[in-house]
């Protein structure tokens, strides 16, 4: 298992390194603008491929500004290819391990894609956490979800529906399928600066394993996205799921915070650090009510 995970993480890293540049413009100190394919942008300068002049290495002292297509703090291209064409996509992978007095391995992988136009917004993502210590699994968790927003042009409110699947071998429920519908409101909508979205709704979840029950629930959530500067962003969310059977007898909660720092914008590469927590008030011994996860990952946006 260790070898498979290590190869997978290495492959993701190799894919990101080998990714091609992206269309953009470089403004020189004298005001001239050069268009081409930006291969890399570092503290020492910019490497750009011009259709007539070929490969140009422009020292940082001569660069007054640079603009890549579809500017984003962690990625400045994207949406192409045969897989979800027109959607922004990202792959994440991170791992750590030790061998000697103790053998342990921690692995995290994620895929996310989203799309938005004047009337529709889609969010699809999947996250996988795996850990083992001295040859025994200590964590094996998969979460996948789909969110569909129906937007109303010119209005801050919208309608939404979501479906989520969770599998965790180290919880009392083991598998959970949940679905919700409701209305949302964009309290702050400045995509280049700060976004704050609220959601209210209702639905139900089905849990198998030792529980094996269907529970109707209310839903309340907040999602925030702060674009700190051209290289970094901060995202957070908090969701509450109060039980309706009986009313407010139990409740679940999900929350998370991630910091993303671009390390090679032209190649779609960034570093992400984050924390997530799942809370379940009806958890029984030997399981904990809180399930906190910390992670760091290399991200490839395409």
PDB file of C-alpha atoms in Angstrom:
ATOM      1  CA  UNK A   1       0.000   0.000   0.000  1.00  0.00           C
ATOM      2  CA  UNK A   2       2.840   2.374   0.836  1.00  0.00           C
ATOM      3  CA  UNK A   3       4.451   1.883  -2.555  1.00  0.00           C
ATOM      4  CA  UNK A   4       1.164   2.466  -4.406  1.00  0.00           C
ATOM      5  CA  UNK A   5       0.457   5.697  -2.546  1.00  0.00           C
ATOM      6  CA  UNK A   6       4.003   6.972  -2.998  1.00  0.00           C
ATOM      7  CA  UNK A   7       3.865   6.300  -6.750  1.00  0.00           C
ATOM      8  CA  UNK A   8       0.513   8.074  -6.997  1.00  0.00           C
ATOM      9  CA  UNK A   9       1.784  11.167  -5.211  1.00  0.00           C
ATOM     10  CA  UNK A  10       4.946  11.220  -7.326  1.00  0.00           C
ATOM     11  CA  UNK A  11       2.875  10.930 -10.508  1.00  0.00           C
ATOM     12  CA  UNK A  12       0.730  13.894  -9.502  1.00  0.00           C
ATOM     13  CA  UNK A  13       3.875  15.914  -8.794  1.00  0.00           C
ATOM     14  CA  UNK A  14       5.408  14.958 -12.159  1.00  0.00           C
ATOM     15  CA  UNK A  15       2.211  15.903 -13.967  1.00  0.00           C
ATOM     16  CA  UNK A  16       2.234  19.341 -12.382  1.00  0.00           C
ATOM     17  CA  UNK A  17       5.904  19.931 -13.234  1.00  0.00           C
ATOM     18  CA  UNK A  18       5.399  18.892 -16.837  1.00  0.00           C
ATOM     19  CA  UNK A  19       2.272  21.011 -17.366  1.00  0.00           C
ATOM     20  CA  UNK A  20       2.547  23.509 -20.240  1.00  0.00           C
ATOM     21  CA  UNK A  21       2.502  27.280 -19.845  1.00  0.00           C
ATOM     22  CA  UNK A  22      -0.527  29.490 -20.309  1.00  0.00           C
ATOM     23  CA  UNK A  23      -1.358  32.434 -22.547  1.00  0.00           C
ATOM     24  CA  UNK A  24      -0.619  35.862 -21.127  1.00  0.00           C
ATOM     25  CA  UNK A  25       1.066  39.222 -21.557  1.00  0.00           C
ATOM     26  CA  UNK A  26       4.230  40.675 -20.032  1.00  0.00           C
ATOM     27  CA  UNK A  27       4.619  44.441 -19.721  1.00  0.00           C
ATOM     28  CA  UNK A  28       8.231  45.663 -19.890  1.00  0.00           C
ATOM     29  CA  UNK A  29       9.722  48.593 -18.048  1.00  0.00           C
ATOM     30  CA  UNK A  30       9.628  50.745 -21.194  1.00  0.00           C
ATOM     31  CA  UNK A  31       5.900  50.122 -21.641  1.00  0.00           C
ATOM     32  CA  UNK A  32       6.148  47.489 -24.394  1.00  0.00           C
ATOM     33  CA  UNK A  33       3.749  44.554 -24.108  1.00  0.00           C
ATOM     34  CA  UNK A  34       4.776  41.043 -25.197  1.00  0.00           C
ATOM     35  CA  UNK A  35       2.137  38.371 -25.774  1.00  0.00           C
ATOM     36  CA  UNK A  36       2.876  34.674 -25.676  1.00  0.00           C
ATOM     37  CA  UNK A  37       2.867  31.489 -23.621  1.00  0.00           C
ATOM     38  CA  UNK A  38       4.155  32.122 -20.112  1.00  0.00           C
ATOM     39  CA  UNK A  39       6.139  29.036 -19.090  1.00  0.00           C
ATOM     40  CA  UNK A  40       7.324  30.190 -15.670  1.00  0.00           C
ATOM     41  CA  UNK A  41       7.346  33.231 -13.412  1.00  0.00           C
ATOM     42  CA  UNK A  42       9.841  33.425 -10.539  1.00  0.00           C
ATOM     43  CA  UNK A  43      11.726  36.032  -8.508  1.00  0.00           C
ATOM     44  CA  UNK A  44      14.488  36.002 -11.122  1.00  0.00           C
ATOM     45  CA  UNK A  45      12.279  36.630 -14.151  1.00  0.00           C
ATOM     46  CA  UNK A  46       9.726  35.360 -16.637  1.00  0.00           C
ATOM     47  CA  UNK A  47      10.164  32.702 -19.301  1.00  0.00           C
ATOM     48  CA  UNK A  48       7.836  33.288 -22.261  1.00  0.00           C
ATOM     49  CA  UNK A  49       7.443  31.638 -25.657  1.00  0.00           C
ATOM     50  CA  UNK A  50       6.680  34.182 -28.422  1.00  0.00           C
ATOM     51  CA  UNK A  51       5.172  32.941 -31.691  1.00  0.00           C
ATOM     52  CA  UNK A  52       7.841  34.755 -33.756  1.00  0.00           C
ATOM     53  CA  UNK A  53      10.771  35.330 -31.397  1.00  0.00           C
ATOM     54  CA  UNK A  54      10.757  31.919 -29.735  1.00  0.00           C
ATOM     55  CA  UNK A  55      11.706  31.457 -26.080  1.00  0.00           C
ATOM     56  CA  UNK A  56      12.402  34.683 -24.194  1.00  0.00           C
ATOM     57  CA  UNK A  57      13.909  34.903 -20.709  1.00  0.00           C
ATOM     58  CA  UNK A  58      13.019  38.322 -19.325  1.00  0.00           C
ATOM     59  CA  UNK A  59      14.890  39.389 -16.156  1.00  0.00           C
ATOM     60  CA  UNK A  60      12.703  40.465 -13.248  1.00  0.00           C
ATOM     61  CA  UNK A  61      14.191  43.982 -13.358  1.00  0.00           C
ATOM     62  CA  UNK A  62      12.708  44.442 -16.844  1.00  0.00           C
ATOM     63  CA  UNK A  63       9.214  43.204 -15.925  1.00  0.00           C
ATOM     64  CA  UNK A  64       6.770  45.945 -14.975  1.00  0.00           C
ATOM     65  CA  UNK A  65       3.762  43.657 -14.902  1.00  0.00           C
ATOM     66  CA  UNK A  66       2.315  40.344 -16.036  1.00  0.00           C
ATOM     67  CA  UNK A  67      -1.237  39.245 -16.736  1.00  0.00           C
ATOM     68  CA  UNK A  68      -2.223  35.672 -17.458  1.00  0.00           C
ATOM     69  CA  UNK A  69      -5.512  34.557 -18.944  1.00  0.00           C
ATOM     70  CA  UNK A  70      -8.365  34.233 -16.452  1.00  0.00           C
ATOM     71  CA  UNK A  71      -6.486  35.560 -13.412  1.00  0.00           C
ATOM     72  CA  UNK A  72      -6.800  33.552 -10.183  1.00  0.00           C
ATOM     73  CA  UNK A  73      -4.672  33.666  -7.007  1.00  0.00           C
ATOM     74  CA  UNK A  74      -3.674  30.011  -7.326  1.00  0.00           C
ATOM     75  CA  UNK A  75      -4.040  29.473 -11.047  1.00  0.00           C
ATOM     76  CA  UNK A  76      -4.197  31.674 -14.104  1.00  0.00           C
ATOM     77  CA  UNK A  77      -5.502  29.393 -16.813  1.00  0.00           C
ATOM     78  CA  UNK A  78      -7.791  26.397 -16.848  1.00  0.00           C
ATOM     79  CA  UNK A  79     -11.093  25.156 -18.129  1.00  0.00           C
ATOM     80  CA  UNK A  80      -9.694  23.356 -21.154  1.00  0.00           C
ATOM     81  CA  UNK A  81      -9.296  19.701 -22.060  1.00  0.00           C
ATOM     82  CA  UNK A  82     -11.764  16.889 -22.669  1.00  0.00           C
ATOM     83  CA  UNK A  83     -12.480  16.282 -18.975  1.00  0.00           C
ATOM     84  CA  UNK A  84     -15.187  18.676 -17.718  1.00  0.00           C
ATOM     85  CA  UNK A  85     -14.420  21.156 -20.545  1.00  0.00           C
ATOM     86  CA  UNK A  86     -15.019  24.751 -19.520  1.00  0.00           C
ATOM     87  CA  UNK A  87     -14.829  23.892 -15.806  1.00  0.00           C
ATOM     88  CA  UNK A  88     -12.077  24.914 -13.366  1.00  0.00           C
ATOM     89  CA  UNK A  89     -10.449  21.761 -11.968  1.00  0.00           C
ATOM     90  CA  UNK A  90      -7.833  20.881  -9.370  1.00  0.00           C
ATOM     91  CA  UNK A  91      -6.011  17.787  -8.147  1.00  0.00           C
ATOM     92  CA  UNK A  92      -4.367  17.677  -4.715  1.00  0.00           C
ATOM     93  CA  UNK A  93      -1.976  15.168  -3.182  1.00  0.00           C
ATOM     94  CA  UNK A  94       0.025  15.147   0.021  1.00  0.00           C
ATOM     95  CA  UNK A  95       1.649  12.529   2.210  1.00  0.00           C
ATOM     96  CA  UNK A  96       4.031  11.980   5.098  1.00  0.00           C
ATOM     97  CA  UNK A  97       5.608   8.900   6.656  1.00  0.00           C
ATOM     98  CA  UNK A  98       8.295   7.461   8.884  1.00  0.00           C
ATOM     99  CA  UNK A  99      10.288   4.237   9.085  1.00  0.00           C
ATOM    100  CA  UNK A 100      12.461   3.020  11.950  1.00  0.00           C
ATOM    101  CA  UNK A 101      11.296   2.907  15.556  1.00  0.00           C
ATOM    102  CA  UNK A 102       7.774   3.175  14.140  1.00  0.00           C
ATOM    103  CA  UNK A 103       6.314   2.836  10.659  1.00  0.00           C
ATOM    104  CA  UNK A 104       3.537   5.203   9.702  1.00  0.00           C
ATOM    105  CA  UNK A 105       2.058   6.668   6.568  1.00  0.00           C
ATOM    106  CA  UNK A 106      -0.416   9.500   6.034  1.00  0.00           C
ATOM    107  CA  UNK A 107      -1.924  10.237   2.628  1.00  0.00           C
ATOM    108  CA  UNK A 108      -4.380  12.860   1.403  1.00  0.00           C
ATOM    109  CA  UNK A 109      -5.825  13.256  -2.102  1.00  0.00           C
ATOM    110  CA  UNK A 110      -8.569  15.421  -3.533  1.00  0.00           C
ATOM    111  CA  UNK A 111     -10.269  16.305  -6.789  1.00  0.00           C
ATOM    112  CA  UNK A 112     -12.489  19.368  -7.247  1.00  0.00           C
ATOM    113  CA  UNK A 113     -14.192  21.049 -10.171  1.00  0.00           C
ATOM    114  CA  UNK A 114     -16.648  23.915 -10.432  1.00  0.00           C
ATOM    115  CA  UNK A 115     -18.512  25.867 -13.075  1.00  0.00           C
ATOM    116  CA  UNK A 116     -20.543  29.079 -13.035  1.00  0.00           C
ATOM    117  CA  UNK A 117     -22.467  31.175 -15.539  1.00  0.00           C
ATOM    118  CA  UNK A 118     -25.339  33.632 -15.136  1.00  0.00           C
ATOM    119  CA  UNK A 119     -27.885  30.958 -14.237  1.00  0.00           C
ATOM    120  CA  UNK A 120     -26.036  27.908 -12.940  1.00  0.00           C
ATOM    121  CA  UNK A 121     -23.274  27.089 -10.499  1.00  0.00           C
ATOM    122  CA  UNK A 122     -21.908  23.584  -9.946  1.00  0.00           C
ATOM    123  CA  UNK A 123     -19.464  22.383  -7.290  1.00  0.00           C
ATOM    124  CA  UNK A 124     -18.170  18.802  -7.352  1.00  0.00           C
ATOM    125  CA  UNK A 125     -15.418  17.540  -5.069  1.00  0.00           C
ATOM    126  CA  UNK A 126     -14.035  14.397  -3.471  1.00  0.00           C
ATOM    127  CA  UNK A 127     -11.543  14.028  -0.595  1.00  0.00           C
ATOM    128  CA  UNK A 128      -9.700  10.929   0.603  1.00  0.00           C
ATOM    129  CA  UNK A 129      -7.727  10.520   3.848  1.00  0.00           C
ATOM    130  CA  UNK A 130      -5.679   7.403   4.642  1.00  0.00           C
ATOM    131  CA  UNK A 131      -3.356   6.627   7.545  1.00  0.00           C
ATOM    132  CA  UNK A 132      -1.639   3.528   8.848  1.00  0.00           C
ATOM    133  CA  UNK A 133       0.648   2.912  11.801  1.00  0.00           C
ATOM    134  CA  UNK A 134       2.906  -0.143  12.143  1.00  0.00           C
ATOM    135  CA  UNK A 135       1.036  -1.868   9.342  1.00  0.00           C
ATOM    136  CA  UNK A 136      -2.462  -1.245  10.717  1.00  0.00           C
ATOM    137  CA  UNK A 137      -4.993   1.167   9.232  1.00  0.00           C
ATOM    138  CA  UNK A 138      -5.912   4.057  11.521  1.00  0.00           C
ATOM    139  CA  UNK A 139      -7.880   6.149   9.020  1.00  0.00           C
ATOM    140  CA  UNK A 140      -9.668   5.357   5.766  1.00  0.00           C
ATOM    141  CA  UNK A 141     -12.159   8.061   4.836  1.00  0.00           C
ATOM    142  CA  UNK A 142     -13.773   9.134   1.571  1.00  0.00           C
ATOM    143  CA  UNK A 143     -16.134  12.087   1.085  1.00  0.00           C
ATOM    144  CA  UNK A 144     -17.734  13.093  -2.231  1.00  0.00           C
ATOM    145  CA  UNK A 145     -20.388  15.710  -2.878  1.00  0.00           C
ATOM    146  CA  UNK A 146     -22.252  17.573  -5.613  1.00  0.00           C
ATOM    147  CA  UNK A 147     -23.816  21.021  -5.121  1.00  0.00           C
ATOM    148  CA  UNK A 148     -26.070  22.641  -7.730  1.00  0.00           C
ATOM    149  CA  UNK A 149     -27.047  26.316  -7.413  1.00  0.00           C
ATOM    150  CA  UNK A 150     -29.802  27.882  -9.504  1.00  0.00           C
ATOM    151  CA  UNK A 151     -28.816  31.547  -9.824  1.00  0.00           C
ATOM    152  CA  UNK A 152     -31.174  34.436 -10.605  1.00  0.00           C
ATOM    153  CA  UNK A 153     -29.482  37.139 -12.749  1.00  0.00           C
ATOM    154  CA  UNK A 154     -29.312  40.442 -10.910  1.00  0.00           C
ATOM    155  CA  UNK A 155     -30.393  38.935  -7.576  1.00  0.00           C
ATOM    156  CA  UNK A 156     -28.371  37.985  -4.488  1.00  0.00           C
ATOM    157  CA  UNK A 157     -30.589  35.031  -3.550  1.00  0.00           C
ATOM    158  CA  UNK A 158     -30.564  31.620  -5.238  1.00  0.00           C
ATOM    159  CA  UNK A 159     -31.847  28.069  -4.820  1.00  0.00           C
ATOM    160  CA  UNK A 160     -29.706  24.990  -4.313  1.00  0.00           C
ATOM    161  CA  UNK A 161     -29.609  21.235  -3.889  1.00  0.00           C
ATOM    162  CA  UNK A 162     -26.808  18.943  -2.696  1.00  0.00           C
ATOM    163  CA  UNK A 163     -25.959  15.267  -2.473  1.00  0.00           C
ATOM    164  CA  UNK A 164     -23.113  13.854  -0.379  1.00  0.00           C
ATOM    165  CA  UNK A 165     -21.591  10.411   0.199  1.00  0.00           C
ATOM    166  CA  UNK A 166     -19.252   9.616   3.094  1.00  0.00           C
ATOM    167  CA  UNK A 167     -17.453   6.421   4.035  1.00  0.00           C
ATOM    168  CA  UNK A 168     -15.386   6.153   7.193  1.00  0.00           C
ATOM    169  CA  UNK A 169     -14.407   2.779   8.651  1.00  0.00           C
ATOM    170  CA  UNK A 170     -13.514   4.341  12.000  1.00  0.00           C
ATOM    171  CA  UNK A 171     -16.908   5.796  12.943  1.00  0.00           C
ATOM    172  CA  UNK A 172     -20.092   4.384  14.394  1.00  0.00           C
ATOM    173  CA  UNK A 173     -21.955   4.836  11.088  1.00  0.00           C
ATOM    174  CA  UNK A 174     -19.347   3.645   8.508  1.00  0.00           C
ATOM    175  CA  UNK A 175     -21.344   4.943   5.498  1.00  0.00           C
ATOM    176  CA  UNK A 176     -23.594   7.993   5.139  1.00  0.00           C
ATOM    177  CA  UNK A 177     -25.649   9.307   2.212  1.00  0.00           C
ATOM    178  CA  UNK A 178     -27.321  12.700   2.619  1.00  0.00           C
ATOM    179  CA  UNK A 179     -29.277  15.115   0.441  1.00  0.00           C
ATOM    180  CA  UNK A 180     -30.624  18.638   0.999  1.00  0.00           C
ATOM    181  CA  UNK A 181     -32.519  21.400  -0.822  1.00  0.00           C
ATOM    182  CA  UNK A 182     -32.935  25.036   0.128  1.00  0.00           C
ATOM    183  CA  UNK A 183     -32.313  28.701  -0.575  1.00  0.00           C
ATOM    184  CA  UNK A 184     -29.127  30.739  -0.364  1.00  0.00           C
ATOM    185  CA  UNK A 185     -28.036  34.363  -0.255  1.00  0.00           C
ATOM    186  CA  UNK A 186     -24.822  36.047  -1.416  1.00  0.00           C
ATOM    187  CA  UNK A 187     -24.147  38.500   1.415  1.00  0.00           C
ATOM    188  CA  UNK A 188     -20.910  39.695  -0.197  1.00  0.00           C
ATOM    189  CA  UNK A 189     -20.136  39.048  -3.862  1.00  0.00           C
ATOM    190  CA  UNK A 190     -16.745  40.499  -4.817  1.00  0.00           C
ATOM    191  CA  UNK A 191     -14.975  37.622  -6.683  1.00  0.00           C
ATOM    192  CA  UNK A 192     -11.661  39.514  -6.810  1.00  0.00           C
ATOM    193  CA  UNK A 193     -11.720  40.294  -3.086  1.00  0.00           C
ATOM    194  CA  UNK A 194     -14.195  38.623  -0.724  1.00  0.00           C
ATOM    195  CA  UNK A 195     -17.244  36.389  -1.010  1.00  0.00           C
ATOM    196  CA  UNK A 196     -19.673  35.340   1.733  1.00  0.00           C
ATOM    197  CA  UNK A 197     -22.565  32.970   0.996  1.00  0.00           C
ATOM    198  CA  UNK A 198     -25.244  31.666   3.350  1.00  0.00           C
ATOM    199  CA  UNK A 199     -27.447  28.597   2.880  1.00  0.00           C
ATOM    200  CA  UNK A 200     -30.610  27.348   4.626  1.00  0.00           C
ATOM    201  CA  UNK A 201     -32.426  24.142   3.819  1.00  0.00           C
ATOM    202  CA  UNK A 202     -33.693  20.739   4.885  1.00  0.00           C
ATOM    203  CA  UNK A 203     -33.122  17.128   3.952  1.00  0.00           C
ATOM    204  CA  UNK A 204     -32.158  13.789   5.425  1.00  0.00           C
ATOM    205  CA  UNK A 205     -29.254  11.414   5.854  1.00  0.00           C
ATOM    206  CA  UNK A 206     -29.082   7.638   5.888  1.00  0.00           C
ATOM    207  CA  UNK A 207     -26.389   5.986   8.000  1.00  0.00           C
ATOM    208  CA  UNK A 208     -25.441   2.312   7.808  1.00  0.00           C
ATOM    209  CA  UNK A 209     -23.004   0.405  10.003  1.00  0.00           C
ATOM    210  CA  UNK A 210     -23.883   0.158  13.682  1.00  0.00           C
ATOM    211  CA  UNK A 211     -26.512   2.897  13.330  1.00  0.00           C
ATOM    212  CA  UNK A 212     -28.552   1.973  10.220  1.00  0.00           C
ATOM    213  CA  UNK A 213     -31.091   4.764  10.400  1.00  0.00           C
ATOM    214  CA  UNK A 214     -32.581   7.636   8.358  1.00  0.00           C
ATOM    215  CA  UNK A 215     -32.678  11.041  10.056  1.00  0.00           C
ATOM    216  CA  UNK A 216     -34.488  14.160   8.756  1.00  0.00           C
ATOM    217  CA  UNK A 217     -32.392  17.270   9.330  1.00  0.00           C
ATOM    218  CA  UNK A 218     -32.338  21.018   8.928  1.00  0.00           C
ATOM    219  CA  UNK A 219     -29.323  22.639   7.308  1.00  0.00           C
ATOM    220  CA  UNK A 220     -27.612  26.004   7.911  1.00  0.00           C
ATOM    221  CA  UNK A 221     -24.259  26.971   6.445  1.00  0.00           C
ATOM    222  CA  UNK A 222     -21.811  29.756   5.693  1.00  0.00           C
ATOM    223  CA  UNK A 223     -19.060  29.741   3.031  1.00  0.00           C
ATOM    224  CA  UNK A 224     -16.350  32.420   2.772  1.00  0.00           C
ATOM    225  CA  UNK A 225     -13.602  33.034   0.229  1.00  0.00           C
ATOM    226  CA  UNK A 226     -10.994  35.755   0.796  1.00  0.00           C
ATOM    227  CA  UNK A 227      -8.557  36.552  -2.029  1.00  0.00           C
ATOM    228  CA  UNK A 228      -5.689  37.974   0.006  1.00  0.00           C
ATOM    229  CA  UNK A 229      -3.502  38.965  -2.964  1.00  0.00           C
ATOM    230  CA  UNK A 230      -2.451  37.690  -6.393  1.00  0.00           C
ATOM    231  CA  UNK A 231      -0.676  34.708  -4.830  1.00  0.00           C
ATOM    232  CA  UNK A 232      -2.771  33.593  -1.879  1.00  0.00           C
ATOM    233  CA  UNK A 233      -6.336  32.962  -0.741  1.00  0.00           C
ATOM    234  CA  UNK A 234      -8.200  31.745   2.334  1.00  0.00           C
ATOM    235  CA  UNK A 235     -11.396  29.674   2.260  1.00  0.00           C
ATOM    236  CA  UNK A 236     -13.617  28.549   5.087  1.00  0.00           C
ATOM    237  CA  UNK A 237     -16.975  26.917   5.693  1.00  0.00           C
ATOM    238  CA  UNK A 238     -19.234  25.949   8.592  1.00  0.00           C
ATOM    239  CA  UNK A 239     -22.289  23.694   8.272  1.00  0.00           C
ATOM    240  CA  UNK A 240     -24.837  22.697  10.949  1.00  0.00           C
ATOM    241  CA  UNK A 241     -27.270  19.764  10.694  1.00  0.00           C
ATOM    242  CA  UNK A 242     -29.817  19.771  13.566  1.00  0.00           C
ATOM    243  CA  UNK A 243     -31.879  16.599  13.809  1.00  0.00           C
ATOM    244  CA  UNK A 244     -35.682  16.763  13.359  1.00  0.00           C
ATOM    245  CA  UNK A 245     -36.511  13.325  14.820  1.00  0.00           C
ATOM    246  CA  UNK A 246     -36.978  14.211  17.587  1.00  0.00           C
ATOM    247  CA  UNK A 247     -36.499  17.931  16.997  1.00  0.00           C
ATOM    248  CA  UNK A 248     -33.007  19.192  17.884  1.00  0.00           C
ATOM    249  CA  UNK A 249     -32.230  16.098  19.943  1.00  0.00           C
ATOM    250  CA  UNK A 250     -28.915  15.579  18.133  1.00  0.00           C
ATOM    251  CA  UNK A 251     -26.869  17.574  15.689  1.00  0.00           C
ATOM    252  CA  UNK A 252     -23.929  17.273  13.360  1.00  0.00           C
ATOM    253  CA  UNK A 253     -21.430  19.873  12.255  1.00  0.00           C
ATOM    254  CA  UNK A 254     -18.801  20.225   9.539  1.00  0.00           C
ATOM    255  CA  UNK A 255     -16.224  23.009   9.330  1.00  0.00           C
ATOM    256  CA  UNK A 256     -12.971  23.686   7.552  1.00  0.00           C
ATOM    257  CA  UNK A 257     -10.344  26.276   6.708  1.00  0.00           C
ATOM    258  CA  UNK A 258      -7.732  26.170   3.917  1.00  0.00           C
ATOM    259  CA  UNK A 259      -4.905  28.518   2.954  1.00  0.00           C
ATOM    260  CA  UNK A 260      -3.641  28.385  -0.627  1.00  0.00           C
ATOM    261  CA  UNK A 261      -0.345  29.852  -1.839  1.00  0.00           C
ATOM    262  CA  UNK A 262       0.670  29.922  -5.498  1.00  0.00           C
ATOM    263  CA  UNK A 263       4.225  28.630  -6.014  1.00  0.00           C
ATOM    264  CA  UNK A 264       4.233  28.574  -9.848  1.00  0.00           C
ATOM    265  CA  UNK A 265       1.168  30.394 -11.162  1.00  0.00           C
ATOM    266  CA  UNK A 266       1.942  29.860 -14.828  1.00  0.00           C
ATOM    267  CA  UNK A 267       2.095  26.100 -14.299  1.00  0.00           C
ATOM    268  CA  UNK A 268      -1.027  25.973 -12.149  1.00  0.00           C
ATOM    269  CA  UNK A 269       0.888  24.833  -9.067  1.00  0.00           C
ATOM    270  CA  UNK A 270       0.232  25.885  -5.497  1.00  0.00           C
ATOM    271  CA  UNK A 271       0.603  24.711  -1.914  1.00  0.00           C
ATOM    272  CA  UNK A 272      -2.425  24.226   0.326  1.00  0.00           C
ATOM    273  CA  UNK A 273      -2.615  23.882   4.110  1.00  0.00           C
ATOM    274  CA  UNK A 274      -5.873  23.119   5.842  1.00  0.00           C
ATOM    275  CA  UNK A 275      -7.870  21.761   8.748  1.00  0.00           C
ATOM    276  CA  UNK A 276     -11.284  20.080   8.800  1.00  0.00           C
ATOM    277  CA  UNK A 277     -13.546  18.865  11.590  1.00  0.00           C
ATOM    278  CA  UNK A 278     -16.637  16.659  11.629  1.00  0.00           C
ATOM    279  CA  UNK A 279     -18.748  16.675  14.791  1.00  0.00           C
ATOM    280  CA  UNK A 280     -21.496  14.205  15.698  1.00  0.00           C
ATOM    281  CA  UNK A 281     -23.287  14.614  19.034  1.00  0.00           C
ATOM    282  CA  UNK A 282     -24.641  11.044  19.104  1.00  0.00           C
ATOM    283  CA  UNK A 283     -21.254   9.357  18.786  1.00  0.00           C
ATOM    284  CA  UNK A 284     -20.635   6.660  21.390  1.00  0.00           C
ATOM    285  CA  UNK A 285     -17.463   5.174  22.894  1.00  0.00           C
ATOM    286  CA  UNK A 286     -14.909   4.244  21.685  1.00  0.00           C
ATOM    287  CA  UNK A 287     -15.472   6.856  18.942  1.00  0.00           C
ATOM    288  CA  UNK A 288     -14.855  10.594  19.457  1.00  0.00           C
ATOM    289  CA  UNK A 289     -17.505  13.220  18.773  1.00  0.00           C
ATOM    290  CA  UNK A 290     -14.917  15.375  16.953  1.00  0.00           C
ATOM    291  CA  UNK A 291     -12.892  14.109  14.010  1.00  0.00           C
ATOM    292  CA  UNK A 292     -10.199  16.713  13.285  1.00  0.00           C
ATOM    293  CA  UNK A 293      -7.910  16.373  10.266  1.00  0.00           C
ATOM    294  CA  UNK A 294      -4.873  18.496   9.370  1.00  0.00           C
ATOM    295  CA  UNK A 295      -3.372  18.315   5.903  1.00  0.00           C
ATOM    296  CA  UNK A 296      -0.921  19.872   3.483  1.00  0.00           C
ATOM    297  CA  UNK A 297      -0.876  19.181  -0.240  1.00  0.00           C
ATOM    298  CA  UNK A 298       0.592  20.110  -3.578  1.00  0.00           C
ATOM    299  CA  UNK A 299      -2.191  21.398  -5.864  1.00  0.00           C
ATOM    300  CA  UNK A 300      -2.360  21.290  -9.641  1.00  0.00           C
ATOM    301  CA  UNK A 301      -5.088  23.501 -11.182  1.00  0.00           C
ATOM    302  CA  UNK A 302      -6.048  22.944 -14.808  1.00  0.00           C
TER     303      UNK A 302
END
